[in-house]
Structure formats: structure tokens, C-alpha cells
mmCIF file of C-alpha atoms in Angstrom:
data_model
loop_
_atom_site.group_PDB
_atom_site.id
_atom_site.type_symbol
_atom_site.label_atom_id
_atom_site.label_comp_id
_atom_site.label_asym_id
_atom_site.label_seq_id
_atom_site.Cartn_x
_atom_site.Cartn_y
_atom_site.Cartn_z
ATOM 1 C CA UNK Y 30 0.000 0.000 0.000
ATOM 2 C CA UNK Y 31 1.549 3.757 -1.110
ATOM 3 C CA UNK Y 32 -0.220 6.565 0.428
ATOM 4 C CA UNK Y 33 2.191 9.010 -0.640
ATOM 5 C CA UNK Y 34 -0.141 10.425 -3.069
ATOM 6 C CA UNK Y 35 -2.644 11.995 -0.534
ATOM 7 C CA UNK Y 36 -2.678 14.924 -2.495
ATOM 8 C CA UNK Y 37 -3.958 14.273 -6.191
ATOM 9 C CA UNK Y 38 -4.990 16.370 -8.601
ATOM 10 C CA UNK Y 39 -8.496 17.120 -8.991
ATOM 11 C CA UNK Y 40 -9.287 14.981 -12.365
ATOM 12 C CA UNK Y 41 -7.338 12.058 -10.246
ATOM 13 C CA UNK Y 42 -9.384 12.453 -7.539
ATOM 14 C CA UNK Y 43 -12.543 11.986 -9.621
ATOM 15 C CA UNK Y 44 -11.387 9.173 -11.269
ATOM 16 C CA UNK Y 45 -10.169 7.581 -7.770
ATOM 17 C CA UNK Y 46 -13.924 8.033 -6.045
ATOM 18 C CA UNK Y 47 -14.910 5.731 -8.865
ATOM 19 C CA UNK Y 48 -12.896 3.193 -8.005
ATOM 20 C CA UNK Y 49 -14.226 2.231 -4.947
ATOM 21 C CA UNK Y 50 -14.855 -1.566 -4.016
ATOM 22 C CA UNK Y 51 -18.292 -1.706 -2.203
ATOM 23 C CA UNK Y 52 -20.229 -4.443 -1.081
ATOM 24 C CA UNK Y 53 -21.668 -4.791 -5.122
ATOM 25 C CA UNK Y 54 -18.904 -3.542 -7.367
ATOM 26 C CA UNK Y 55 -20.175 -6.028 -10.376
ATOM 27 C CA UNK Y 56 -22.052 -3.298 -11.235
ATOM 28 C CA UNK Y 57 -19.489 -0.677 -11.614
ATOM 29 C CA UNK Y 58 -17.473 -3.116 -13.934
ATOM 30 C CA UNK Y 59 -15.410 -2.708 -15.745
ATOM 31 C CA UNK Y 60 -14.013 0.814 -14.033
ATOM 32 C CA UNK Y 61 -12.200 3.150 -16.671
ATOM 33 C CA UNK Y 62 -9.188 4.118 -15.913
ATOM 34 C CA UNK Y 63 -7.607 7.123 -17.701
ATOM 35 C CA UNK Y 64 -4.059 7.445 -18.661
ATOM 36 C CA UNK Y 65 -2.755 10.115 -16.446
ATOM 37 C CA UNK Y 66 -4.011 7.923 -13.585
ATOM 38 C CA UNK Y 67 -2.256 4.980 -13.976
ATOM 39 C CA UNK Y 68 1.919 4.802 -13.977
ATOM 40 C CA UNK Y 69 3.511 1.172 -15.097
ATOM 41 C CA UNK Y 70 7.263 0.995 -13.570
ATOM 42 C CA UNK Y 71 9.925 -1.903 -14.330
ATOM 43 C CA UNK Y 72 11.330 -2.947 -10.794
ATOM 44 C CA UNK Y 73 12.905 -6.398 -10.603
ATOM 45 C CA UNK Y 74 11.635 -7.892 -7.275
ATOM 46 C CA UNK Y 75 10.965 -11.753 -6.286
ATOM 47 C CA UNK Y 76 6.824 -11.039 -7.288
ATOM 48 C CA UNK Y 77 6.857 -9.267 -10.374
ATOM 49 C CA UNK Y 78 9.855 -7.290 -12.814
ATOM 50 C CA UNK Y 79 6.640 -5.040 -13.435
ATOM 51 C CA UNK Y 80 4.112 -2.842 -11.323
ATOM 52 C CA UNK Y 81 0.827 -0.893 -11.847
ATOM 53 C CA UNK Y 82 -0.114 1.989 -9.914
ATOM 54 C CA UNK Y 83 -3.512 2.965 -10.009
ATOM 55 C CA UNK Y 84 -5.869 5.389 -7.873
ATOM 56 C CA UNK Y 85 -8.259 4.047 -5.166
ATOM 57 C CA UNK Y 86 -10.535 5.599 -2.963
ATOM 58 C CA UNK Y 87 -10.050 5.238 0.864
ATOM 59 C CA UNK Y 88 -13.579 5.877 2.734
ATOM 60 C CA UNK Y 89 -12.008 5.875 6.109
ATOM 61 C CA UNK Y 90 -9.756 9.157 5.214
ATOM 62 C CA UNK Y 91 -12.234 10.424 2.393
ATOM 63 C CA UNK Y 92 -9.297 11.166 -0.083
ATOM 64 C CA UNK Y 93 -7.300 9.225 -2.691
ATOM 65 C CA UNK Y 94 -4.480 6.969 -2.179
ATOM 66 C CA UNK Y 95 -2.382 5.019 -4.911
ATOM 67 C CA UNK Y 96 -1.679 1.269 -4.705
ATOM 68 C CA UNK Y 97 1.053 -0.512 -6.508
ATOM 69 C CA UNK Y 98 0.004 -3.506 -8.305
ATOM 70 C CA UNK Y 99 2.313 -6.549 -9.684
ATOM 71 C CA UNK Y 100 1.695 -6.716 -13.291
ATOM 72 C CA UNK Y 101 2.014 -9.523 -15.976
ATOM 73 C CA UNK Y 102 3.457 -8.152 -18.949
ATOM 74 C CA UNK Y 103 4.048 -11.318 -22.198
ATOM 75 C CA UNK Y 104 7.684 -11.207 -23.290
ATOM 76 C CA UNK Y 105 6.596 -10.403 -26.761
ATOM 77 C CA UNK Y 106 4.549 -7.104 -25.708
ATOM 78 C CA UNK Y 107 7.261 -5.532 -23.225
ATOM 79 C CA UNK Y 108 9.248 -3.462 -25.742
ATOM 80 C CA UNK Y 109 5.821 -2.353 -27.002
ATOM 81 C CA UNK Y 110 5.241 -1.303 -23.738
ATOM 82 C CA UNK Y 111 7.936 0.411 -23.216
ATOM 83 C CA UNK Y 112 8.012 2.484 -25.986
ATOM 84 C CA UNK Y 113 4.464 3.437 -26.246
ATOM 85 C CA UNK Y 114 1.924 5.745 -24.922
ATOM 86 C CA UNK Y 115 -1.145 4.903 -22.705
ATOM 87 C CA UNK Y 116 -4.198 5.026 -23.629
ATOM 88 C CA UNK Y 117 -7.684 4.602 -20.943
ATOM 89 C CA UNK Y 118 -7.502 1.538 -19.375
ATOM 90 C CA UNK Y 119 -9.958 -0.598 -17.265
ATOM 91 C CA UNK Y 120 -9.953 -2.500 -14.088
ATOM 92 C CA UNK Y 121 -12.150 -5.154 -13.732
ATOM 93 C CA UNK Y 122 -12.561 -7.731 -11.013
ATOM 94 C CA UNK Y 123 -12.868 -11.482 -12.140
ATOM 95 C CA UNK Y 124 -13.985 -13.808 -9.255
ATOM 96 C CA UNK Y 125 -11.954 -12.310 -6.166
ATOM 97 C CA UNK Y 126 -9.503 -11.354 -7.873
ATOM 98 C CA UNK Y 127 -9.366 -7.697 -9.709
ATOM 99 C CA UNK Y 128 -6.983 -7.095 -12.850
ATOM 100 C CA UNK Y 129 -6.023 -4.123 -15.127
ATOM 101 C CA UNK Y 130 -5.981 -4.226 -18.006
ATOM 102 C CA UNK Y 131 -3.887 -1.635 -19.770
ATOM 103 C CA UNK Y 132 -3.924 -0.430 -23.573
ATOM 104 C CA UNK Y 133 -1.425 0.988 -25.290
ATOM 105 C CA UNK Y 134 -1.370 3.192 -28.131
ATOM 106 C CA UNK Y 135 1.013 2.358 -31.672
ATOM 107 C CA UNK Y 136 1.232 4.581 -34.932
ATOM 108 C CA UNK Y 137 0.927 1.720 -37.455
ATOM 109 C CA UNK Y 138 0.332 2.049 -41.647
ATOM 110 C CA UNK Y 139 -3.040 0.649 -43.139
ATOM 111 C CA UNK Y 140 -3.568 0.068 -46.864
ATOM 112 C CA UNK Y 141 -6.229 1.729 -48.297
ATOM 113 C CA UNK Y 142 -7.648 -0.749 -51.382
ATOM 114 C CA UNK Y 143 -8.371 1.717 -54.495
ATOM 115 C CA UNK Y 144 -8.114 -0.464 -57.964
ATOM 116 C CA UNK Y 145 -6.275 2.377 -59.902
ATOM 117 C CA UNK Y 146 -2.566 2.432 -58.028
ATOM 118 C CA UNK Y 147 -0.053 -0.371 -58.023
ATOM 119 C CA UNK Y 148 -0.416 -2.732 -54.746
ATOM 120 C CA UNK Y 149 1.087 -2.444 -51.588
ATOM 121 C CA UNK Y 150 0.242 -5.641 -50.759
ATOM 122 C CA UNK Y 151 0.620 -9.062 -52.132
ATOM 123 C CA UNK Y 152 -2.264 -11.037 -50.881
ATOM 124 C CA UNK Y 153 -5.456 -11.360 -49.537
ATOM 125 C CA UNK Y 154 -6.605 -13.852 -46.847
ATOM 126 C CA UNK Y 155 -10.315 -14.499 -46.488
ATOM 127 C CA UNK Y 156 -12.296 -15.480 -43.417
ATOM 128 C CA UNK Y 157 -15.540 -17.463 -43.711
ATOM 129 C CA UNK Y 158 -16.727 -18.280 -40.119
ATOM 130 C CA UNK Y 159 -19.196 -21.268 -39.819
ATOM 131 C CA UNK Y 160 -20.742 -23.937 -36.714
ATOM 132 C CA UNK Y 161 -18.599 -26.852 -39.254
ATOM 133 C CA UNK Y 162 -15.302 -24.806 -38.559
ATOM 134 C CA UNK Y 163 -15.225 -21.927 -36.461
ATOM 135 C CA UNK Y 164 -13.070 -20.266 -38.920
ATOM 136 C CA UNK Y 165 -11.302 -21.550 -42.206
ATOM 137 C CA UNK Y 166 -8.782 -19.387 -44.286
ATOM 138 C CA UNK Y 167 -7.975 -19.248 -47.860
ATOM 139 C CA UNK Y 168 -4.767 -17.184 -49.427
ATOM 140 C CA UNK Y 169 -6.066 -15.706 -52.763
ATOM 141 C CA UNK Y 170 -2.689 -16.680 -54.731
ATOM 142 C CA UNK Y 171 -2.529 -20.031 -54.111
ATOM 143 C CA UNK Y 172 -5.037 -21.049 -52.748
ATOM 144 C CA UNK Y 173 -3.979 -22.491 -49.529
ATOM 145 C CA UNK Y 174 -6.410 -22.918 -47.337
ATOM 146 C CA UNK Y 175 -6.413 -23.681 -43.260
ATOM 147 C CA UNK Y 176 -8.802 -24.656 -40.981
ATOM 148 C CA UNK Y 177 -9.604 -23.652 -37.358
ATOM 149 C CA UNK Y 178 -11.655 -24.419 -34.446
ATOM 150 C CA UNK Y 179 -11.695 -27.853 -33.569
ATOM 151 C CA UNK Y 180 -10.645 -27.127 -29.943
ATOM 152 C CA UNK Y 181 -13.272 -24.362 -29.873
ATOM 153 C CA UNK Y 182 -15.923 -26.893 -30.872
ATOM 154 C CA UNK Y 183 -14.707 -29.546 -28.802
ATOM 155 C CA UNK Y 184 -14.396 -27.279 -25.190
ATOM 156 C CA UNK Y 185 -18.246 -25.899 -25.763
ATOM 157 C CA UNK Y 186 -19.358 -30.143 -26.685
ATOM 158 C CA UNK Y 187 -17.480 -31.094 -23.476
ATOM 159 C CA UNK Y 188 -19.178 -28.562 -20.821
ATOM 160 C CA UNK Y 189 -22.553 -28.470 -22.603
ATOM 161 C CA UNK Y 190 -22.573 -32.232 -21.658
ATOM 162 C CA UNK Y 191 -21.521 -31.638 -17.914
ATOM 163 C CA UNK Y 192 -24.321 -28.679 -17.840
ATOM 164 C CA UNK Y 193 -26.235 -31.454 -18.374
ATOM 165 C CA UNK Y 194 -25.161 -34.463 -16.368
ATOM 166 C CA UNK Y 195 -25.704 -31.770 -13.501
ATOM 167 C CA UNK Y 196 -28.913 -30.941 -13.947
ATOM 168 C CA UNK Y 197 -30.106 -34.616 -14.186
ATOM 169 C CA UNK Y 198 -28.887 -35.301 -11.079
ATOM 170 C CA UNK Y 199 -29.876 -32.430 -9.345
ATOM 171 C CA UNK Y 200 -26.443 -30.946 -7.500
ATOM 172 C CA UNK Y 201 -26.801 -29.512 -4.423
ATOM 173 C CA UNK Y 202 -26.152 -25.727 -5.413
ATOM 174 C CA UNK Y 203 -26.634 -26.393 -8.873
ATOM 175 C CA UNK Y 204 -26.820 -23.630 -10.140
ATOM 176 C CA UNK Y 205 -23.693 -22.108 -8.983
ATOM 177 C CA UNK Y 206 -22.036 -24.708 -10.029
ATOM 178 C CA UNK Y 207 -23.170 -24.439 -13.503
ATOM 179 C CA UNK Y 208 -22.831 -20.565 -13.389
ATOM 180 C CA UNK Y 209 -18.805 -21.499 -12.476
ATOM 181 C CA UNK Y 210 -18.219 -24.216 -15.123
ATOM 182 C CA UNK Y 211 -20.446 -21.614 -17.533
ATOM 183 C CA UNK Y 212 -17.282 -18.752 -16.782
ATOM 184 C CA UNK Y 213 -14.653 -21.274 -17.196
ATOM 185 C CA UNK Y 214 -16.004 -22.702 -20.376
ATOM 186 C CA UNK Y 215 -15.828 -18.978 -21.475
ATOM 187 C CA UNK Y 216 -12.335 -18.075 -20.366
ATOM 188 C CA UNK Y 217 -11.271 -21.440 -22.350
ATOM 189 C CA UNK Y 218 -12.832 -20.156 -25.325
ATOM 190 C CA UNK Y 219 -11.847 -16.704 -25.109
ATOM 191 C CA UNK Y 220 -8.350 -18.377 -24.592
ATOM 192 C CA UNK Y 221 -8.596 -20.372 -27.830
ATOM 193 C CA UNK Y 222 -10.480 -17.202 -29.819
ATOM 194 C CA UNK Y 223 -6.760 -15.096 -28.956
ATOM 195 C CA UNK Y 224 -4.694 -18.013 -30.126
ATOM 196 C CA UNK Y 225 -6.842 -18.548 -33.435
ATOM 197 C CA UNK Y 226 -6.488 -14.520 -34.209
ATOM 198 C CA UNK Y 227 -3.469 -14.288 -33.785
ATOM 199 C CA UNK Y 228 -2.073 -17.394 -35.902
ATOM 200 C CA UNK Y 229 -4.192 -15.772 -38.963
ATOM 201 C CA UNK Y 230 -2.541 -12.489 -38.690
ATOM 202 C CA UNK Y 231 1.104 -13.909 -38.348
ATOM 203 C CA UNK Y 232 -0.004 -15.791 -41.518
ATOM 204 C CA UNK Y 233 -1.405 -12.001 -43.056
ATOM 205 C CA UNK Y 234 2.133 -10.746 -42.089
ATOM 206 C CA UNK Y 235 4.349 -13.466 -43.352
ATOM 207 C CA UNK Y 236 2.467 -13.115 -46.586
ATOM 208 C CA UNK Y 237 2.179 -9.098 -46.695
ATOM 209 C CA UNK Y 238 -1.753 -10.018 -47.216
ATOM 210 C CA UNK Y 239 -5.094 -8.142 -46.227
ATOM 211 C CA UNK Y 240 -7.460 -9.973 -44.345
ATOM 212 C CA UNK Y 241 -11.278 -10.022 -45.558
ATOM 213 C CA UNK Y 242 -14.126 -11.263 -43.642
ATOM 214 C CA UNK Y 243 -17.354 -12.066 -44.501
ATOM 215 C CA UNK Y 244 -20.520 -10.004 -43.245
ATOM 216 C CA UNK Y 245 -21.478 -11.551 -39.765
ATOM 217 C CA UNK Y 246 -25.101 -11.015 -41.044
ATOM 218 C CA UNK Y 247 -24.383 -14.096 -43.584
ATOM 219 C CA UNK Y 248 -23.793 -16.363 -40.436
ATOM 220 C CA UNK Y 249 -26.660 -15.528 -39.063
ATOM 221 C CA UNK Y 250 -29.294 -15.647 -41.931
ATOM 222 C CA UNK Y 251 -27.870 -18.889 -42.552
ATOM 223 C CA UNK Y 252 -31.372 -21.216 -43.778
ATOM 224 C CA UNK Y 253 -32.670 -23.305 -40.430
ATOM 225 C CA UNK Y 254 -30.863 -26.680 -40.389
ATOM 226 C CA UNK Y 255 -32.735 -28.091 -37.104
ATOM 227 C CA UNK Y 256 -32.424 -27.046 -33.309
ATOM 228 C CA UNK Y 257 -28.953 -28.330 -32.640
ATOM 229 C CA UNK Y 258 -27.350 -26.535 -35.547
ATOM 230 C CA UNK Y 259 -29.279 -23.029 -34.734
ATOM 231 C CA UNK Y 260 -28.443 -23.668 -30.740
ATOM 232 C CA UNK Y 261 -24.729 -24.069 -31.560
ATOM 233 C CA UNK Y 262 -24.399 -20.879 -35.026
ATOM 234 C CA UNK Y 263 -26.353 -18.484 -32.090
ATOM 235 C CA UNK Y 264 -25.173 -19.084 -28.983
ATOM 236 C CA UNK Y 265 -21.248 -18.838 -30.525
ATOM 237 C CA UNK Y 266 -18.966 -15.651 -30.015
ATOM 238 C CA UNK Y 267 -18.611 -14.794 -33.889
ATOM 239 C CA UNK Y 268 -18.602 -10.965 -33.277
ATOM 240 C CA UNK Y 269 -15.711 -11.728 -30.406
ATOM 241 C CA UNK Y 270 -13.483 -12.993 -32.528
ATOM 242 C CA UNK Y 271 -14.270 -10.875 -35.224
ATOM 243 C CA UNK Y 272 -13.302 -8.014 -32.898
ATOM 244 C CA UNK Y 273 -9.725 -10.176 -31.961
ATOM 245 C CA UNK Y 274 -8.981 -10.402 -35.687
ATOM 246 C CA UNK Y 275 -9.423 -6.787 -36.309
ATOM 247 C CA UNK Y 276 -7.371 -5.122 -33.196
ATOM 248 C CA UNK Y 277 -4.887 -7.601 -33.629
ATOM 249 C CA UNK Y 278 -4.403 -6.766 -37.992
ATOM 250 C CA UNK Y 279 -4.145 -3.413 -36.868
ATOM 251 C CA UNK Y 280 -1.864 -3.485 -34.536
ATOM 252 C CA UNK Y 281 0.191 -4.925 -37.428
ATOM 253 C CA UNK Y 282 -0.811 -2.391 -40.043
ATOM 254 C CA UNK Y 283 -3.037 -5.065 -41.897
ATOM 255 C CA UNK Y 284 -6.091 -3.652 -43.382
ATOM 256 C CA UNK Y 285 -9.115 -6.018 -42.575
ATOM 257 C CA UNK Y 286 -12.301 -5.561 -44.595
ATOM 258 C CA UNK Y 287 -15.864 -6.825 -44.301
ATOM 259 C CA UNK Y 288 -17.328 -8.177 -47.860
ATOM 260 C CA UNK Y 289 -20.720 -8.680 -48.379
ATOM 261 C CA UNK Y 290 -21.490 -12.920 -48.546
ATOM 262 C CA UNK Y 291 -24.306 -12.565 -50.852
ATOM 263 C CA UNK Y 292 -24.439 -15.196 -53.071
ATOM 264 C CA UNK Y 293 -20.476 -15.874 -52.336
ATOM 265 C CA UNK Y 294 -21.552 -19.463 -50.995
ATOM 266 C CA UNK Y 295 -23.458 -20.424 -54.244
ATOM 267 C CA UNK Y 296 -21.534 -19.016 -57.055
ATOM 268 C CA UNK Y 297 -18.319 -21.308 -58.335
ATOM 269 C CA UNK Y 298 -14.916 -19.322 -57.420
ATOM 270 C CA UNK Y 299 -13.381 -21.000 -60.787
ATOM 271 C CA UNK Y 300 -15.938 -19.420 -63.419
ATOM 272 C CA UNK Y 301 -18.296 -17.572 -61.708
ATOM 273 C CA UNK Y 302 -21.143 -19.959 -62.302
ATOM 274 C CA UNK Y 303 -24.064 -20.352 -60.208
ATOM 275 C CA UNK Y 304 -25.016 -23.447 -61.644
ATOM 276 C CA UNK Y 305 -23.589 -25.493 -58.420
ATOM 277 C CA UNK Y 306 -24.883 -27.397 -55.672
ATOM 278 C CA UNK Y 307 -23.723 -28.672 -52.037
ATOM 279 C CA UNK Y 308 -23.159 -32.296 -52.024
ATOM 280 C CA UNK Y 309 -22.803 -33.850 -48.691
ATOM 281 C CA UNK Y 310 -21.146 -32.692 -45.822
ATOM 282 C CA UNK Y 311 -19.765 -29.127 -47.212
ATOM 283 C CA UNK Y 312 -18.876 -30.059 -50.278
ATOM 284 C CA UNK Y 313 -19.215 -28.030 -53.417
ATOM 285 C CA UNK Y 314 -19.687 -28.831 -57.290
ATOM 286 C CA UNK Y 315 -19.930 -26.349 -60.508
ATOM 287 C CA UNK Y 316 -21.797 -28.028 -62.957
ATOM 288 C CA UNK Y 317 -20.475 -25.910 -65.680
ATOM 289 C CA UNK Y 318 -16.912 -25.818 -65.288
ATOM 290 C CA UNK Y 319 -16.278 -29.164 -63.397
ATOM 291 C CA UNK Y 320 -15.300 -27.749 -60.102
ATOM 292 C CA UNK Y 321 -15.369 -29.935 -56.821
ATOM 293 C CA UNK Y 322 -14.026 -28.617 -53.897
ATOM 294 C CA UNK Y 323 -15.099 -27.711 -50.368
ATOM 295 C CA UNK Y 324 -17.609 -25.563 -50.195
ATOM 296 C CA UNK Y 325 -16.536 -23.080 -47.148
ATOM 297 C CA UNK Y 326 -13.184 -22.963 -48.902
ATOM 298 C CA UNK Y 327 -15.119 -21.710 -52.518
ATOM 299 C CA UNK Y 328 -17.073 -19.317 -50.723
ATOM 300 C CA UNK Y 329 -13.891 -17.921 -48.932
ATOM 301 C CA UNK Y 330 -12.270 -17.420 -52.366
ATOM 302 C CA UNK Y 331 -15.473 -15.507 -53.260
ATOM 303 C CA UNK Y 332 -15.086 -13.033 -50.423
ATOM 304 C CA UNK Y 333 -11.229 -12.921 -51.097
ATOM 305 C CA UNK Y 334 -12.133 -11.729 -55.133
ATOM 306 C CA UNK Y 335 -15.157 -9.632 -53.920
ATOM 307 C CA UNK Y 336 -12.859 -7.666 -51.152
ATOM 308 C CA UNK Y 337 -10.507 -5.936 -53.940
ATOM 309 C CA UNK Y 338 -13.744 -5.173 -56.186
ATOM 310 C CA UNK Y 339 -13.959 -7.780 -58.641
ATOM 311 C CA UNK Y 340 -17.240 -9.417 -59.701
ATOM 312 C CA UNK Y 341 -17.720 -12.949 -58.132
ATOM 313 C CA UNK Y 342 -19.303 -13.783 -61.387
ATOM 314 C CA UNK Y 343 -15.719 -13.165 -63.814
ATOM 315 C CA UNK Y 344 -13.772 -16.098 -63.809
ATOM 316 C CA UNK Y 345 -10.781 -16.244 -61.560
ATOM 317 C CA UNK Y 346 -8.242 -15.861 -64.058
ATOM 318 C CA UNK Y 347 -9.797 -12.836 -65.248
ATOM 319 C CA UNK Y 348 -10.056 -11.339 -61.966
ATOM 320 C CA UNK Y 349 -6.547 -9.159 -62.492
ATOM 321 C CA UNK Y 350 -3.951 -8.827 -60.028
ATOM 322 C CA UNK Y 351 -3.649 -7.458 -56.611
ATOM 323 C CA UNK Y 352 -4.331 -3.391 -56.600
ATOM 324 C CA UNK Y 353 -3.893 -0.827 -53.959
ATOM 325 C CA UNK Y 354 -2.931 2.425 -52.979
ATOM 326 C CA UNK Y 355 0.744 2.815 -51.889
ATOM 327 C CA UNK Y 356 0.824 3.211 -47.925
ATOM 328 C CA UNK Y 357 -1.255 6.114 -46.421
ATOM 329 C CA UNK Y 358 0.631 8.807 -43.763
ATOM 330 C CA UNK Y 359 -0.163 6.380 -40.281
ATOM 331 C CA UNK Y 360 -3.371 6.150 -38.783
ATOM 332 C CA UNK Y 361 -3.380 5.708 -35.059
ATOM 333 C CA UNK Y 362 -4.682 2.010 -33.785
ATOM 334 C CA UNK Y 363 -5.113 0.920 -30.242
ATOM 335 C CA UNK Y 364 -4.460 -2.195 -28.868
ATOM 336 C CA UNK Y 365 -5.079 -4.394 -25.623
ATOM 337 C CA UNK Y 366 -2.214 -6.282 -24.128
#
């Protein structure tokens, strides 16, 4: 505890009343914390190499008083850190425990996609989220594609299951129990959700690519397939990791775009035929041009054509190349680490 701070300035005081822990502080979470509150310090000590301090209230004295923290900074974010400027953070409490959690501001370059300049890119990566596959990946130039999810799917299978095993046989507090497996089935998700964002933007940056993602509206105005398959496309955290994909691009510089899916699933990537159908489980067949492939993958090659302008209904090799404006003059981006 570090009361040296008894006299704050009047903005920190205001901000320090608000962070007050009462008997019901869920409802003041999470508590903003601006940047000319908070001070992050390296100190090599046996708990921590870094520390927080942040403003609290003390009720007993009526006044402000500063507490330093230990903080958890990841190896690959602490020159980042170092080097750049705070922006609001929050503080929010998680079980007992309460954590900040502290953004940081970066001056990255975006492309700006305008099909009269030469590129300043060389790819584009396209996102088509799904129930099948949370999320599945295909490079526009040659057409590798990647698949991800199968953890995701398999976490939500295995506590949906428990959920129910525990209601059958009527727990004793059941429903805290449930409401504690429910928040660690989340944080295991949420967990997975990082990892899966940030392995497709390390792909975007290995292959100097833009990342476009289908219109989250496509998901859900997918046609009903039967209870399970609605229970599991609503009830799943599409706009989350959405949201990951995005901070995390920028924080790269890599432009991300949102493409209309219309039609994308039903016309063929190859020769822009709608004369297709599904076959099976996900697969897809043009019967103009011959195509078979998988059918998340030809819609994702859709979105990738239809995110630098071209028509989904030209033929891919008439689709031209790659065009973009040269780098802009940086545009700011914020970041959680």
C-alpha cells in the first residue's frame, strides 16, 4: 500500500472516487481508468519485474491513495510497452480477484484498397466463419487454405454435456455450479479465440496479405438446419473474434475488410457460375466448369475476389492482379495487451 499520493490532482481524484470496491462492485465493472491515472514501472523484485499503480478511494480518510500492483506483462509485448503511450484503461474484477488491463497506443500504416494504383500488398486472406469450422482461411494466390476451431468446438461439446449431467442429477447448489463451469467454459474459449487470431494475422504478415471477412449477417441468416445446428451458429462468439482479428491486424498495419457474402456461398470461385450445388457434408460442385471442392473454402475465395472489387461472377483468371494504394501517412490504432 503507497499513500504518498494523498494529495492528487483534482481529475485524479474523480477518477479515484470511482474506483471504490463496495459491497456490489459487479455493477461498476469494468471501471475506466484514464491514462494520467495509472503509472507502469519496471522494478525487478521476487513477485513481479513489473508494477501498476492505479488510484483508489479510501472511505475511512475520504481522499485518494495510490496502490502498486504486480503486473504480468508477455515477453513479446514488453518493448511495445515500453516504448508506447497509454491510452484509458480498465480494471475489472474477475472472481476475487481484480486485474487491469492496460492499452497501449502504436502509430501503425493501413492500406487503403483503391483499384487504380499499383499494390502495396501481395495477398489477400479471407475469413468465412461457420458452426462446421469456427473459422477456415484461404490465401487468394494459391489457394492455400487452413482450418480452425476444432478445440473451440470440442471445449463448448465437453461442458454443454456436464451442464447437463448436472442438472439430471440435481447438484446440491446447482446452479452455482453451472454458473462457475459456464465462466470457465468462457475463459477457455476466449483463450482459444486469442490463439486462433493471432495465428491468422502472423499468416497475413508473413504473406504481406489483407485480411477479408465475410458479413457476420451471412452467419446468421444462414437457412434453419434443425435445433442443434441453430443452438450451436447463435449461442457462438462470432462478433468476439471478429473483434480479436481486427485489433490484432491493426496493430500490425493489416487492413481487414468486411465483404458482403451474398451469393459468395453459391456461385463457383473457378468461373463464376451459379449453376452449383452442395453435395454432402460441405462439399461443393460447378456443374459448368467441373469444379469440386469444399464448399466453405469456394465461398472464402469468393469473399477474397469480392474484397478488392472484382465481380464474383468473372472467372478467376480474369479477376486481375492485386491493386492498392501505396501506404497512407499512419493512422493511429489501439491495442489491448
Amino acid at each position: 500500500m503507497d499513500g504518498e499520493d494523498s494529495q492528487l490532482y483534482s481529475a485524479t481524484k474523480q477518477q479515484a472516487r470511482r474506483v471504490v470496491i463496495q459491497n456490489n462492485p459487479e455493477k461498476k465493472q469494468p471501471i475506466r481508468l484514464r491514462n494520467d491515472v495509472i503509472k507502469l514501472e519496471e522494478q525487478d523484485t521476487e513477485i513481479s519485474s513489473y508494477w501498476v499503480k492505479i488510484p483508489v478511494y479510501n472511505p475511512e480518510k475520504g481522499r485518494g491513495e495510490s496502490i502498486w500492483c504486480p503486473a504480468i506483462i508477455p515477453r513479446k509485448d514488453r518493448e511495445d510497452v515500453k516504448e508506447c503511450e497509454f491510452g484509458d484503461s480498465e480494471l475489472v474484477k474477475h472472481e476475487e480477484d481484480w486485474f487491469v488491463h492496460l492499452v497501449i497506443k502504436r502509430e501503425v500504416e493501413l492500406e487503403t484498397i483503391r483499384p487504380d494504383c499499383p499494390s502495396s500488398f501481395s495477398d489477400v486472406i479471407a475469413i468465412d466463419m461457420g458452426v462446421r469450422w469456427v473459422v477456415m482461411s484461404v490465401a487468394l494466390l494459391n489457394c492455400e487454405t487452413k482450418f480452425y476451431g476444432e478445440e473451440v468446438r470440442e471445449i463448448r461439446e465437453h461442458y454443454k454435456m456436464l451442464r447437463k449431467k448436472i442438472g439430471k442429477k440435481k447438484v446440491r447448489k446447482g446452479k452455482q455450479v453451472i454458473k462457475k463451469i459456464g465462466n470457465k467454459e468462457s475463459r477457455k474459449v476466449e483463450d482459444r479465440l486469442h490463439k486462433i487470431s493471432r495465428e491468422i494475422v502472423e499468416d497475413a504478415k508473413e504473406r504481406d496479405a489483407i485480411i477479408a471477412i465475410g458479413d457476420l449477417r451471412g452467419i446468421r441468416e444462414q437457412e434453419d438446419k434443425g435445433r442443434k445446428f441453430n443452438d450451436k451458429l447463435h449461442k457462438f462468439p462470432f462478433d468476439k473474434l471478429k473483434r480479436f482479428i481486427e485489433y490484432k491486424a491493426e496493430w500490425e498495419g493489416i487492413r481487414v475488410i468486411e465483404v458482403d457474402e451474398r451469393d459468395t456461398s453459391k456461385t463457383c470461385n473457378r468461373c463464376g457460375s451459379q449453376n452449383t450445388k452442395r453435395v454432402g457434408q460441405g462439399k461443393f460442385v460447378c456443374r459448368d466448369c467441373g469444379l469440386e471442392d469444399n464448399a466453405d473454402k469456394n465461398g472464402a475465395s469468393n469473399i477474397a475476389k469480392r474484397a478488392l472489387g472484382k465481380s464474383i461472377r468473372r472467372p478467376l483468371s480474369e479477376a486481375g492482379a492485386l491493386l492498392a494504394v501505396p501506404r497512407t501517412p499512419a493512422e493511429k490504432g489501439e491495442a489491448k495487451c
